[in-house]
Short mmCIF file of C-alpha atoms in Angstrom, two decimals:
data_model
loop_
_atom_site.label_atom_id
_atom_site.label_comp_id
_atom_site.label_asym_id
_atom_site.label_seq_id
_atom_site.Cartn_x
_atom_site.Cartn_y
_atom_site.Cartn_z
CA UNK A 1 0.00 0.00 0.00
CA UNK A 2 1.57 3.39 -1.28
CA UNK A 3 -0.77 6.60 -0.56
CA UNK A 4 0.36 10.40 -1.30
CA UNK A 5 -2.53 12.75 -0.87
CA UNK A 6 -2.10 16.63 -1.26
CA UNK A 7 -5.43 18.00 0.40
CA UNK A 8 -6.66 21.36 1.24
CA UNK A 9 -8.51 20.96 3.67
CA UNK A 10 -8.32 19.84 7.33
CA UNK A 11 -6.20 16.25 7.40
CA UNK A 12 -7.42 13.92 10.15
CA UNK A 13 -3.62 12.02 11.17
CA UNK A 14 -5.24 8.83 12.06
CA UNK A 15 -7.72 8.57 9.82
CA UNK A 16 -4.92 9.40 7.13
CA UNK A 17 -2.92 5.85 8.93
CA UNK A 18 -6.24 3.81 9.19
CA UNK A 19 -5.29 1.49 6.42
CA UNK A 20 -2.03 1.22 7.68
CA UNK A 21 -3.48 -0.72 10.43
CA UNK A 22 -5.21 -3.36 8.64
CA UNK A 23 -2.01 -4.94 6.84
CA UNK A 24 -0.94 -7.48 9.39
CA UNK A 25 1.97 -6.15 10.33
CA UNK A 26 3.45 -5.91 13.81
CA UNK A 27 4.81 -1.97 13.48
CA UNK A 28 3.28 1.05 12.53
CA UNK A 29 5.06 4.12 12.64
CA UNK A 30 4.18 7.38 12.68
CA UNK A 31 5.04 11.63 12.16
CA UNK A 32 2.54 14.00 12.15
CA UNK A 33 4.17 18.10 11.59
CA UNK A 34 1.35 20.46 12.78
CA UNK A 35 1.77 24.16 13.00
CA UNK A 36 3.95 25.76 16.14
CA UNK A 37 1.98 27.98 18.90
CA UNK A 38 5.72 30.10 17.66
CA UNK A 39 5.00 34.20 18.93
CA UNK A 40 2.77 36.03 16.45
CA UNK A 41 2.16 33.33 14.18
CA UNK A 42 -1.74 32.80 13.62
CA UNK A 43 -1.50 30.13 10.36
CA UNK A 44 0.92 29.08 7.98
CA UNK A 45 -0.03 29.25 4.79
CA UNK A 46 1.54 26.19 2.35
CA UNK A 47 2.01 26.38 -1.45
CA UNK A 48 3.26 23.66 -3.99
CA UNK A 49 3.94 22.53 -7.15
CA UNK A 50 0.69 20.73 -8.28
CA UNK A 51 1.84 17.09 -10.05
CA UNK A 52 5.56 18.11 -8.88
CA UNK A 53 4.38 17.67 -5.45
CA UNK A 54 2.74 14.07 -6.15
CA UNK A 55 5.73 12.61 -7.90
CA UNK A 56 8.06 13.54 -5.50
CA UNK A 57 6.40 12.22 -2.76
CA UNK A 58 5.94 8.68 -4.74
CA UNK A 59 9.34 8.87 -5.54
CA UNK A 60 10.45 9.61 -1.95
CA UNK A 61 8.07 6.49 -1.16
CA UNK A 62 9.40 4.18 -3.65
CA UNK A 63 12.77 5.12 -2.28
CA UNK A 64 11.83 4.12 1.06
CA UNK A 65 10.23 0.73 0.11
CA UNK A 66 13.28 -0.13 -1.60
CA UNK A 67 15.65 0.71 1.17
CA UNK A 68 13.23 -1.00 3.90
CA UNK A 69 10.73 -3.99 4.22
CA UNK A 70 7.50 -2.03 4.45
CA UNK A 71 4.12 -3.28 4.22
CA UNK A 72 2.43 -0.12 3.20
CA UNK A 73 3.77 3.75 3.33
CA UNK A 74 1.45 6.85 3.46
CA UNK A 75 2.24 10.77 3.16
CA UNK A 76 -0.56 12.98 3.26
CA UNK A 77 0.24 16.69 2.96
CA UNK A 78 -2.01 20.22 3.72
CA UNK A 79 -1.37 22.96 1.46
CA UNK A 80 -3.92 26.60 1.63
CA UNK A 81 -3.89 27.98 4.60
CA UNK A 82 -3.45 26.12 8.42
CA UNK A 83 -4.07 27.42 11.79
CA UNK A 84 -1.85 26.81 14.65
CA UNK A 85 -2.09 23.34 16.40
CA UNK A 86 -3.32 21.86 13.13
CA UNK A 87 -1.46 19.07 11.10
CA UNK A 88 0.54 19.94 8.18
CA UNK A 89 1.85 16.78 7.19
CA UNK A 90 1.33 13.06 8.44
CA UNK A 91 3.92 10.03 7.54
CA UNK A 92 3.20 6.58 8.15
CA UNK A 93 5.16 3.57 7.68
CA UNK A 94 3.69 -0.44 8.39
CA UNK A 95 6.12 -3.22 8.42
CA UNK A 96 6.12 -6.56 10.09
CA UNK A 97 8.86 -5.51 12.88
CA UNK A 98 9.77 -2.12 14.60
CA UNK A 99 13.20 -1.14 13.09
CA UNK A 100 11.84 -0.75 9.53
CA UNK A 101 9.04 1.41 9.70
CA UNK A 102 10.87 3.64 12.38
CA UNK A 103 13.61 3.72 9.98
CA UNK A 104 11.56 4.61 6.92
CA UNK A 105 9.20 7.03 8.87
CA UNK A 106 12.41 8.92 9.75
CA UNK A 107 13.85 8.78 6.56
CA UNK A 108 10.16 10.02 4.87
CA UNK A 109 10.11 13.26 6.73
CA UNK A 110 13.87 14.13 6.83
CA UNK A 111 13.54 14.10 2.35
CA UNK A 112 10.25 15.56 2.22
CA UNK A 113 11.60 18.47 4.17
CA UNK A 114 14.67 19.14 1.74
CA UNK A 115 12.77 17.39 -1.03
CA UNK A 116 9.33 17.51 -1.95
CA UNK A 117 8.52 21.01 -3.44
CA UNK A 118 6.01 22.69 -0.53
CA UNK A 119 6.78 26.51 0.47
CA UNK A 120 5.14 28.01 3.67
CA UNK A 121 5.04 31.31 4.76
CA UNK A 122 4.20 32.75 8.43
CA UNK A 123 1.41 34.31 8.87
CA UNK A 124 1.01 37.46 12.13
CA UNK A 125 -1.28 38.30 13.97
CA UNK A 126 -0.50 42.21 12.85
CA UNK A 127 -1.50 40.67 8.81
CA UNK A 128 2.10 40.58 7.77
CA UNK A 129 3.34 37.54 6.67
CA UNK A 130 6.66 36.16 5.68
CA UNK A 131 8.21 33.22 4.17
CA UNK A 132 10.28 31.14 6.11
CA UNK A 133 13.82 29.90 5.15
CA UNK A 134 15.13 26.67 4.70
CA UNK A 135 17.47 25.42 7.20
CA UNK A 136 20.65 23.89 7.07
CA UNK A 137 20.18 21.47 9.90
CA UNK A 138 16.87 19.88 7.75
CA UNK A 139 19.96 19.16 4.71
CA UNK A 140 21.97 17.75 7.38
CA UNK A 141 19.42 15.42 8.34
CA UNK A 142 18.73 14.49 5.37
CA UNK A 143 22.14 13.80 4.32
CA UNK A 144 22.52 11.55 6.83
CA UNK A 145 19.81 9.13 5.01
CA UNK A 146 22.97 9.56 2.21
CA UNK B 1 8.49 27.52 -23.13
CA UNK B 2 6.47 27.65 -20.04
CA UNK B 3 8.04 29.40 -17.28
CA UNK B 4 6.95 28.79 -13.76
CA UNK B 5 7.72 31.02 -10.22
CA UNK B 6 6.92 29.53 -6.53
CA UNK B 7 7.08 31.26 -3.57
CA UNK B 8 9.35 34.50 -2.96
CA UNK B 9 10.84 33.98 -6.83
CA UNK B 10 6.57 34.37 -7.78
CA UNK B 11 5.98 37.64 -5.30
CA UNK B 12 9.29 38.98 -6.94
CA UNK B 13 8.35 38.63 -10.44
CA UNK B 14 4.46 39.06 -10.05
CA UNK B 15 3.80 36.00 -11.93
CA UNK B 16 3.29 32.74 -11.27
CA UNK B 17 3.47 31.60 -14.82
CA UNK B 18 4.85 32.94 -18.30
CA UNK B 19 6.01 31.69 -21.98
CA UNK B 20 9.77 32.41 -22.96
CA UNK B 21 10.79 32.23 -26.39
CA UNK B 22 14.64 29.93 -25.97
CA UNK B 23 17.11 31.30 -27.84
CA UNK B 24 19.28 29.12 -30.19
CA UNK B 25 22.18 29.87 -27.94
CA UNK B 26 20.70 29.21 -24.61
CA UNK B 27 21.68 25.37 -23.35
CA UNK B 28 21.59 24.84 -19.97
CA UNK B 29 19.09 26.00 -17.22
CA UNK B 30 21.49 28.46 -16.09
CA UNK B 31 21.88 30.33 -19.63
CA UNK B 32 18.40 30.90 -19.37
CA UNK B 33 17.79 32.18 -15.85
CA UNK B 34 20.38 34.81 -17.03
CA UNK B 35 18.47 35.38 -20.47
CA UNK B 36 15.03 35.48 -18.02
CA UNK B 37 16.47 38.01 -15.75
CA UNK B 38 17.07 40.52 -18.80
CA UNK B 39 13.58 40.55 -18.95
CA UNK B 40 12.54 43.21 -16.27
CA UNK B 41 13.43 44.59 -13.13
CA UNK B 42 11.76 42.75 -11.42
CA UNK B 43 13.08 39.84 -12.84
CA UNK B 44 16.54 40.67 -12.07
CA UNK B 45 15.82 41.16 -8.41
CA UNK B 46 14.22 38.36 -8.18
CA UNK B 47 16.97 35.90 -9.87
CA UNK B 48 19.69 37.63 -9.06
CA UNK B 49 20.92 35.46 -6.53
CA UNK B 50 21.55 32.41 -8.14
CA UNK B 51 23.09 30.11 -5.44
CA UNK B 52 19.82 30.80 -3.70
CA UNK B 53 17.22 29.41 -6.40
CA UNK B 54 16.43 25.55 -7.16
CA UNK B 55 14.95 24.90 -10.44
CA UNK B 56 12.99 21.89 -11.78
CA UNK B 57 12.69 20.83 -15.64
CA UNK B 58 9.74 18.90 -16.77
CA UNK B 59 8.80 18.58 -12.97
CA UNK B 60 12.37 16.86 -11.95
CA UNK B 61 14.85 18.45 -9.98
CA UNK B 62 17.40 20.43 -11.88
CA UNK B 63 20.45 22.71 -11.50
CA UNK B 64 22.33 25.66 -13.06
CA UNK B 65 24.04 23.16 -15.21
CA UNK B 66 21.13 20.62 -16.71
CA UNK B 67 20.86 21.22 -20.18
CA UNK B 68 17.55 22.59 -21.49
CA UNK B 69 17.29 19.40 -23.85
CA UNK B 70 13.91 20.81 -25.81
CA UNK B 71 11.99 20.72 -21.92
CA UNK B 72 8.75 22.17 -22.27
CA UNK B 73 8.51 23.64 -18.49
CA UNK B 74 11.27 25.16 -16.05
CA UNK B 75 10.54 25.96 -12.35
CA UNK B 76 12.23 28.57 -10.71
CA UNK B 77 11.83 28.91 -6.94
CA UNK B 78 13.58 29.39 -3.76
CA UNK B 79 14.23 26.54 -1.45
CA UNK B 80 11.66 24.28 -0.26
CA UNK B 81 10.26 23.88 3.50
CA UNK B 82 7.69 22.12 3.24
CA UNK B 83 6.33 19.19 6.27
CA UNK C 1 2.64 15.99 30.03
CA UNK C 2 3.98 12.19 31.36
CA UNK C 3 1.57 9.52 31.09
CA UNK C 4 1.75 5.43 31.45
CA UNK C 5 -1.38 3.29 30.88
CA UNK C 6 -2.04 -0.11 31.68
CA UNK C 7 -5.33 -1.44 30.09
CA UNK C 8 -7.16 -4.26 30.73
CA UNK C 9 -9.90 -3.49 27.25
CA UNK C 10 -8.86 -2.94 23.46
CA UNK C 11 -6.79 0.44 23.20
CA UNK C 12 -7.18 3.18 20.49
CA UNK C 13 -3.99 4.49 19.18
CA UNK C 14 -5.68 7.80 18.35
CA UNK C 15 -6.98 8.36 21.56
CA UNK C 16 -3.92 7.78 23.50
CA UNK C 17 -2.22 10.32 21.50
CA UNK C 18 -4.93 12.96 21.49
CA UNK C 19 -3.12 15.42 24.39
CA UNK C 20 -0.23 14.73 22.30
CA UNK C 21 -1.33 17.29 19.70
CA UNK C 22 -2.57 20.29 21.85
CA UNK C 23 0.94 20.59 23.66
CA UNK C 24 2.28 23.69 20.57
CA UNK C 25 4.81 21.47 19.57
CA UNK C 26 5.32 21.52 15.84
CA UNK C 27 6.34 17.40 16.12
CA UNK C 28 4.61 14.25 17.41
CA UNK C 29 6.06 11.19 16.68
CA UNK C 30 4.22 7.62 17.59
CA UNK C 31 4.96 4.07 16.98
CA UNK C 32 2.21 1.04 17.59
CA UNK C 33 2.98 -2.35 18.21
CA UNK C 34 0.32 -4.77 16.83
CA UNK C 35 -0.81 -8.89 16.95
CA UNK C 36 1.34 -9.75 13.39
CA UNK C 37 -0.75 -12.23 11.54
CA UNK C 38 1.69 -14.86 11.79
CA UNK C 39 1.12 -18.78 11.02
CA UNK C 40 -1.24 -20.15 13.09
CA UNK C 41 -1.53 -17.58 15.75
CA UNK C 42 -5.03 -16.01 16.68
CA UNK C 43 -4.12 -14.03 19.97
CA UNK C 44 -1.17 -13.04 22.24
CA UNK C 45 -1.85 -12.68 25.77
CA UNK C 46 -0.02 -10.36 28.08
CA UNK C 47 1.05 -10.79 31.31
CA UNK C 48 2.74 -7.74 34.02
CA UNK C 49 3.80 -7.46 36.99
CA UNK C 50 1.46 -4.98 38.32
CA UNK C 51 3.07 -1.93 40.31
CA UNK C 52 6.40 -2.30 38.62
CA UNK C 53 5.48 -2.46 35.43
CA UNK C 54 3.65 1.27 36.00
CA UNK C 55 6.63 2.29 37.57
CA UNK C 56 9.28 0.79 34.85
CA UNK C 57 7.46 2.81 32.25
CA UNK C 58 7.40 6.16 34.21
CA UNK C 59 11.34 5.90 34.54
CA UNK C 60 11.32 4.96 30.51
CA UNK C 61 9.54 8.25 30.27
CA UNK C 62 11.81 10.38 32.63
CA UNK C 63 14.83 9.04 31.08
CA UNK C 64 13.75 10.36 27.62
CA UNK C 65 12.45 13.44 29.05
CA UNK C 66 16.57 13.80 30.51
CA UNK C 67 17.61 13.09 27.46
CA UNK C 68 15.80 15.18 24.82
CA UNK C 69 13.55 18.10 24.93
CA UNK C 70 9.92 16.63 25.12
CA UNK C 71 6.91 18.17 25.54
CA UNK C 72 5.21 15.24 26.29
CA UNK C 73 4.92 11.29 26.28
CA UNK C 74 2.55 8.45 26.54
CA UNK C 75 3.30 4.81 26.56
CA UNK C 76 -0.10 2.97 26.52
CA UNK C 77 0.47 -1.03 26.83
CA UNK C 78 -2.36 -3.64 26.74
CA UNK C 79 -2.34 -6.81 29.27
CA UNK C 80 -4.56 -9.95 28.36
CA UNK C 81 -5.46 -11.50 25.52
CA UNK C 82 -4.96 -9.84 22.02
CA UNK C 83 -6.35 -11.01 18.95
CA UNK C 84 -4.38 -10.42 15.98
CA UNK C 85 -4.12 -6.97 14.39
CA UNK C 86 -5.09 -5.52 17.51
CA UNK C 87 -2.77 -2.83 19.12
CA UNK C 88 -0.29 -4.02 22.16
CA UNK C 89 1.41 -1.01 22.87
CA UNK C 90 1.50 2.38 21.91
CA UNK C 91 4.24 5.39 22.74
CA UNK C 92 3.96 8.88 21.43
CA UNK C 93 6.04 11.92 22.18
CA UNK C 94 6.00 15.56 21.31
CA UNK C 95 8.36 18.03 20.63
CA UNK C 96 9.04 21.40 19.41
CA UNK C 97 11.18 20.08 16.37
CA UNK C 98 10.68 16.54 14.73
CA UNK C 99 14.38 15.23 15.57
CA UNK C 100 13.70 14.80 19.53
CA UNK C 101 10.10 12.91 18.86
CA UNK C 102 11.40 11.05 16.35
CA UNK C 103 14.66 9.53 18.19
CA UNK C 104 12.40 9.70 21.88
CA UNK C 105 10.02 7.67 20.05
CA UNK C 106 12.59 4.83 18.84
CA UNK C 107 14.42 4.77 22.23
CA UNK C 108 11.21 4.28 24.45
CA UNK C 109 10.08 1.27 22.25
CA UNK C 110 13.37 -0.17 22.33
CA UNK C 111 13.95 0.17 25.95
CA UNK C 112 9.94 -1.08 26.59
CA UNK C 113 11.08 -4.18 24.82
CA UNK C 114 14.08 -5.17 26.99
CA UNK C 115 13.30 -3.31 30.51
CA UNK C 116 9.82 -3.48 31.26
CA UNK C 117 7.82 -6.26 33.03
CA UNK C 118 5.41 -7.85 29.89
CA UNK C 119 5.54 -11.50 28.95
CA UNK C 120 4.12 -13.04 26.04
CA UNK C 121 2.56 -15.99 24.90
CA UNK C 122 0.81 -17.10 21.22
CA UNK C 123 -2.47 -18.75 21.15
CA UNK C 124 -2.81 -21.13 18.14
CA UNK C 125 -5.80 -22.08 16.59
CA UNK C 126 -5.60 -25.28 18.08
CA UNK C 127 -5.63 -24.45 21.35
CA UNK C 128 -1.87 -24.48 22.26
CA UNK C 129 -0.19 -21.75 23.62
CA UNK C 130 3.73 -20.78 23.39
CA UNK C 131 5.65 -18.71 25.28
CA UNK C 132 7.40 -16.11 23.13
CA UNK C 133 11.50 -15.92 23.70
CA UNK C 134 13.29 -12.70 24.06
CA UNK C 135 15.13 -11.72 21.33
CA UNK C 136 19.04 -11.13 21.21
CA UNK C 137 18.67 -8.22 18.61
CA UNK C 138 16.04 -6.45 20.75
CA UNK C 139 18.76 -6.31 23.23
CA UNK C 140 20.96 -5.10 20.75
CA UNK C 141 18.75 -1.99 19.88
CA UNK C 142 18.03 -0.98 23.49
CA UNK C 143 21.64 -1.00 23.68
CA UNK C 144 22.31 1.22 20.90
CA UNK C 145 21.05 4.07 23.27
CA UNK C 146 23.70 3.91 25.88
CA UNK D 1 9.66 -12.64 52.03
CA UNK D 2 7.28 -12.45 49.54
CA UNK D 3 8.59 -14.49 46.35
CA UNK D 4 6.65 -13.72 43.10
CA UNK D 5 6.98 -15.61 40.01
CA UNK D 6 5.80 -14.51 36.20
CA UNK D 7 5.29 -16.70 32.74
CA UNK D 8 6.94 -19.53 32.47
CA UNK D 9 8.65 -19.77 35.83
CA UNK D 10 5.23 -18.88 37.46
CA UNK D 11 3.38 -21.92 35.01
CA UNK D 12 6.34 -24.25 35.97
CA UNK D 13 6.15 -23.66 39.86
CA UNK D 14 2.44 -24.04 39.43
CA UNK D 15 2.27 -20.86 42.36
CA UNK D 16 2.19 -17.48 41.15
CA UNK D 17 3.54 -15.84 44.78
CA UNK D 18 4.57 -17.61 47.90
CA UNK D 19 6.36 -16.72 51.64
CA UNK D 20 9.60 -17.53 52.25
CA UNK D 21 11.42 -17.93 55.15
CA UNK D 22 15.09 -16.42 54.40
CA UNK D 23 17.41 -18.30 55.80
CA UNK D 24 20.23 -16.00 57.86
CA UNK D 25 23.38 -17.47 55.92
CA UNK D 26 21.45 -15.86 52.24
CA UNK D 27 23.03 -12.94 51.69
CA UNK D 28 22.42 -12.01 47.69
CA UNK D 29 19.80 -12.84 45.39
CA UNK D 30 21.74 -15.48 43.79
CA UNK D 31 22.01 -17.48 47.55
CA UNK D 32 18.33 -17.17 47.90
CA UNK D 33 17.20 -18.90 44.35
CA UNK D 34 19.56 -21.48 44.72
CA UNK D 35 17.67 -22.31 48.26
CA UNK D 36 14.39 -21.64 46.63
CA UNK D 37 15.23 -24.55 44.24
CA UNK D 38 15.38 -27.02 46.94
CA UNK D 39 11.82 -26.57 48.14
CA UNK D 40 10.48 -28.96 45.26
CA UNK D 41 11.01 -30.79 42.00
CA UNK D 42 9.09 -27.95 40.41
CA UNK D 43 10.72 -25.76 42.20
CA UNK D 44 14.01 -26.95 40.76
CA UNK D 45 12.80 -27.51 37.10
CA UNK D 46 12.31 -24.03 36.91
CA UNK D 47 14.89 -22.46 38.66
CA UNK D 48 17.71 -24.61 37.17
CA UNK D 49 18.98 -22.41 34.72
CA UNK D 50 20.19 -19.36 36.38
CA UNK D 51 21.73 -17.33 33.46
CA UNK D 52 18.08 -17.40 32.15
CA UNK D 53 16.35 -15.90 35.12
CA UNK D 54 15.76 -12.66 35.64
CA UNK D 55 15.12 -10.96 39.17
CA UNK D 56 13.74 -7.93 40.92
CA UNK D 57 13.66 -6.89 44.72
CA UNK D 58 11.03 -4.64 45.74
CA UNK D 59 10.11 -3.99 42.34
CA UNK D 60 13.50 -3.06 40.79
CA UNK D 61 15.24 -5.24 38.72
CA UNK D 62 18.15 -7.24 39.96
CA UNK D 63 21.04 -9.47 39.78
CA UNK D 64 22.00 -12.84 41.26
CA UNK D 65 24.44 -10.60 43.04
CA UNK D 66 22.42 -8.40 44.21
CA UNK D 67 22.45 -7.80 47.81
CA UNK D 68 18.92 -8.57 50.07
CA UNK D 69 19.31 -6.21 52.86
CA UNK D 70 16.29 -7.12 54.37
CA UNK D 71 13.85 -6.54 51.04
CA UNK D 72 10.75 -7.45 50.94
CA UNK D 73 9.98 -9.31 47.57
CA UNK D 74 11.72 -11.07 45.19
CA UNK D 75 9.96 -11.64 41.69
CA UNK D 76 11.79 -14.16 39.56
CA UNK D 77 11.30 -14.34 35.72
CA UNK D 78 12.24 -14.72 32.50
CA UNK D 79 13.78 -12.51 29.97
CA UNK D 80 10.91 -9.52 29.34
CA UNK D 81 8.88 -9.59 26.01
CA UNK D 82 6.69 -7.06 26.28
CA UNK D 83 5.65 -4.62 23.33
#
């Protein structure tokens, strides 16, 4: 089972990992990125590269299923505009013992972050908004996946 | 060829998508970001910094060097942060 | 947030991780162990030593809260009999960045499996039951953390 | 003193706690089980292989070397397999 869902609306996390469940595996393994309480911010809003974003985030899937064991692998992103506290982005990884789909969650989230083409930008509660940088400790981490 | 701006690179240039006639001489990605940031002023501010932009050709990953190759769509944009 | 669950009844990974996602942290990482549908098994059952397995779970928790910056934790673990493809344990953690849930997540699991007081046993579908044997490379990855 | 005994060592003892009177000449854990094992052929069956057993006093886990100082239980198991 290989899911990648871009939706713009409100993502429920586990209903997004239900069908991970039902694969008879012994491990599922999960990351779910929601928006920081940071000072000021009210929302994030996300944009992407419509059928960029989807193939990236197969590929990044197909990379992880042929590094690791896994039973089924999902990655469900939010793009528009998200309020603090809600999710941005849920990973979820099945696989018959613990290592691999800890492994391959890990792995998902580190090369969507330097990967998959999303852009956010901060929004205040003053009505500015501004785009937020990438950072070199998310290329470190995902160097280390090599 | 269609050109397309994300992010920061889109606010700069005011567009989010545009065609671009290729010229004979342009063959790699970089030879046409420089050809692209002739085109206006805000153009040029918002390519100027080269080390700072990703691009994607056809929807794959791409850099300064990948030659153009007859693509029919180049990305320009500023580093992702998504998740 | 620090909590440790013992239940008697079928757990719900979602609702063990609920307070998880209202702490402002930006990352929640969870893992769930589940029955695997293996050959001829229909249920595991679960026994504990009650009191110290409550109190071998808080000390899991306080050592990952020593060791990374967590906003919270939850290890929920089932006792009894579980059918197959029914949760057995579940551990979640949040944090401000993904790194510390991630890597809290992984160590609790792996620690759970060699430190705290659960033993196994399968239920076949002809009646006979098995005691499950501890596993050298479980050891192995709860020793990976030091 | 309380003794306690889980899985297999509690199914091959056929008792899942008993009392035990500690004899003044047991100092350490590891003195204790091997006087344990003499109380019955069960008993010894499932105590016989030490470097299998695993041991806590008062609820935190211990060694054969472990010291009793006057604690109050002693649970005796096998390696953990929780999760």
């Amino acid at each position: 089972m290989k899911t990648v869902r871009i939706s713009e609306t409100a993502i429920q996390p586990d209903q997004e990992l239900t069908a991970l469940a039902g694969l008879g595996g012994g491990a599922l393994s999960s990351f779910t990125g929601l928006v920081r309480d940071d000072d000021g911010v009210t929302a994030i809003e996300l944009e992407h590269y419509p059928g960029m974003t989807e193939a990236s985030l197969s590929s990044l899937i197909e990379a992880a299923t042929a590094r690791w064991s896994l039973l089924g692998a999902v990655i469900t992103h939010r793009v528009g505009i998200v309020p603090v506290g809600a999710p941005v982005v849920v990973v979820g990884t099945a696989s018959l013992h613990r290592a691999e789909a800890l492994e391959a969650t890990a792995f998902l989230i580190d090369r969507l972050k330097t990967e998959a083409p999303f852009w956010k930008r901060e929004h205040y509660a003053d009505g500015t908004t501004k785009w937020v940088e990438a950072k070199s400790s998310d290329e470190a981490r995902a160097e280390r996946w090599g | 060829m269609k050109l397309v701006y994300f992010a920061s690179v889109r606010e700069a240039i005011g567009l989010s998508s545009e065609e671009f006639d290729v010229p004979q001489d342009a063959c790699t990605v970089g030879d046409l970001v420089v050809r692209i940031s002739a085109r206006s002023e805000d153009h040029a501010r918002a390519l100027h910094d080269l080390p700072r932009l990703r691009f994607a050709l056809d929807q794959n990953m791409a850099t300064a060097d990948t030659p153009l190759l007859g693509a029919q769509e180049l990305a320009i944009f500023p580093p992702v942060t998504g998740g």
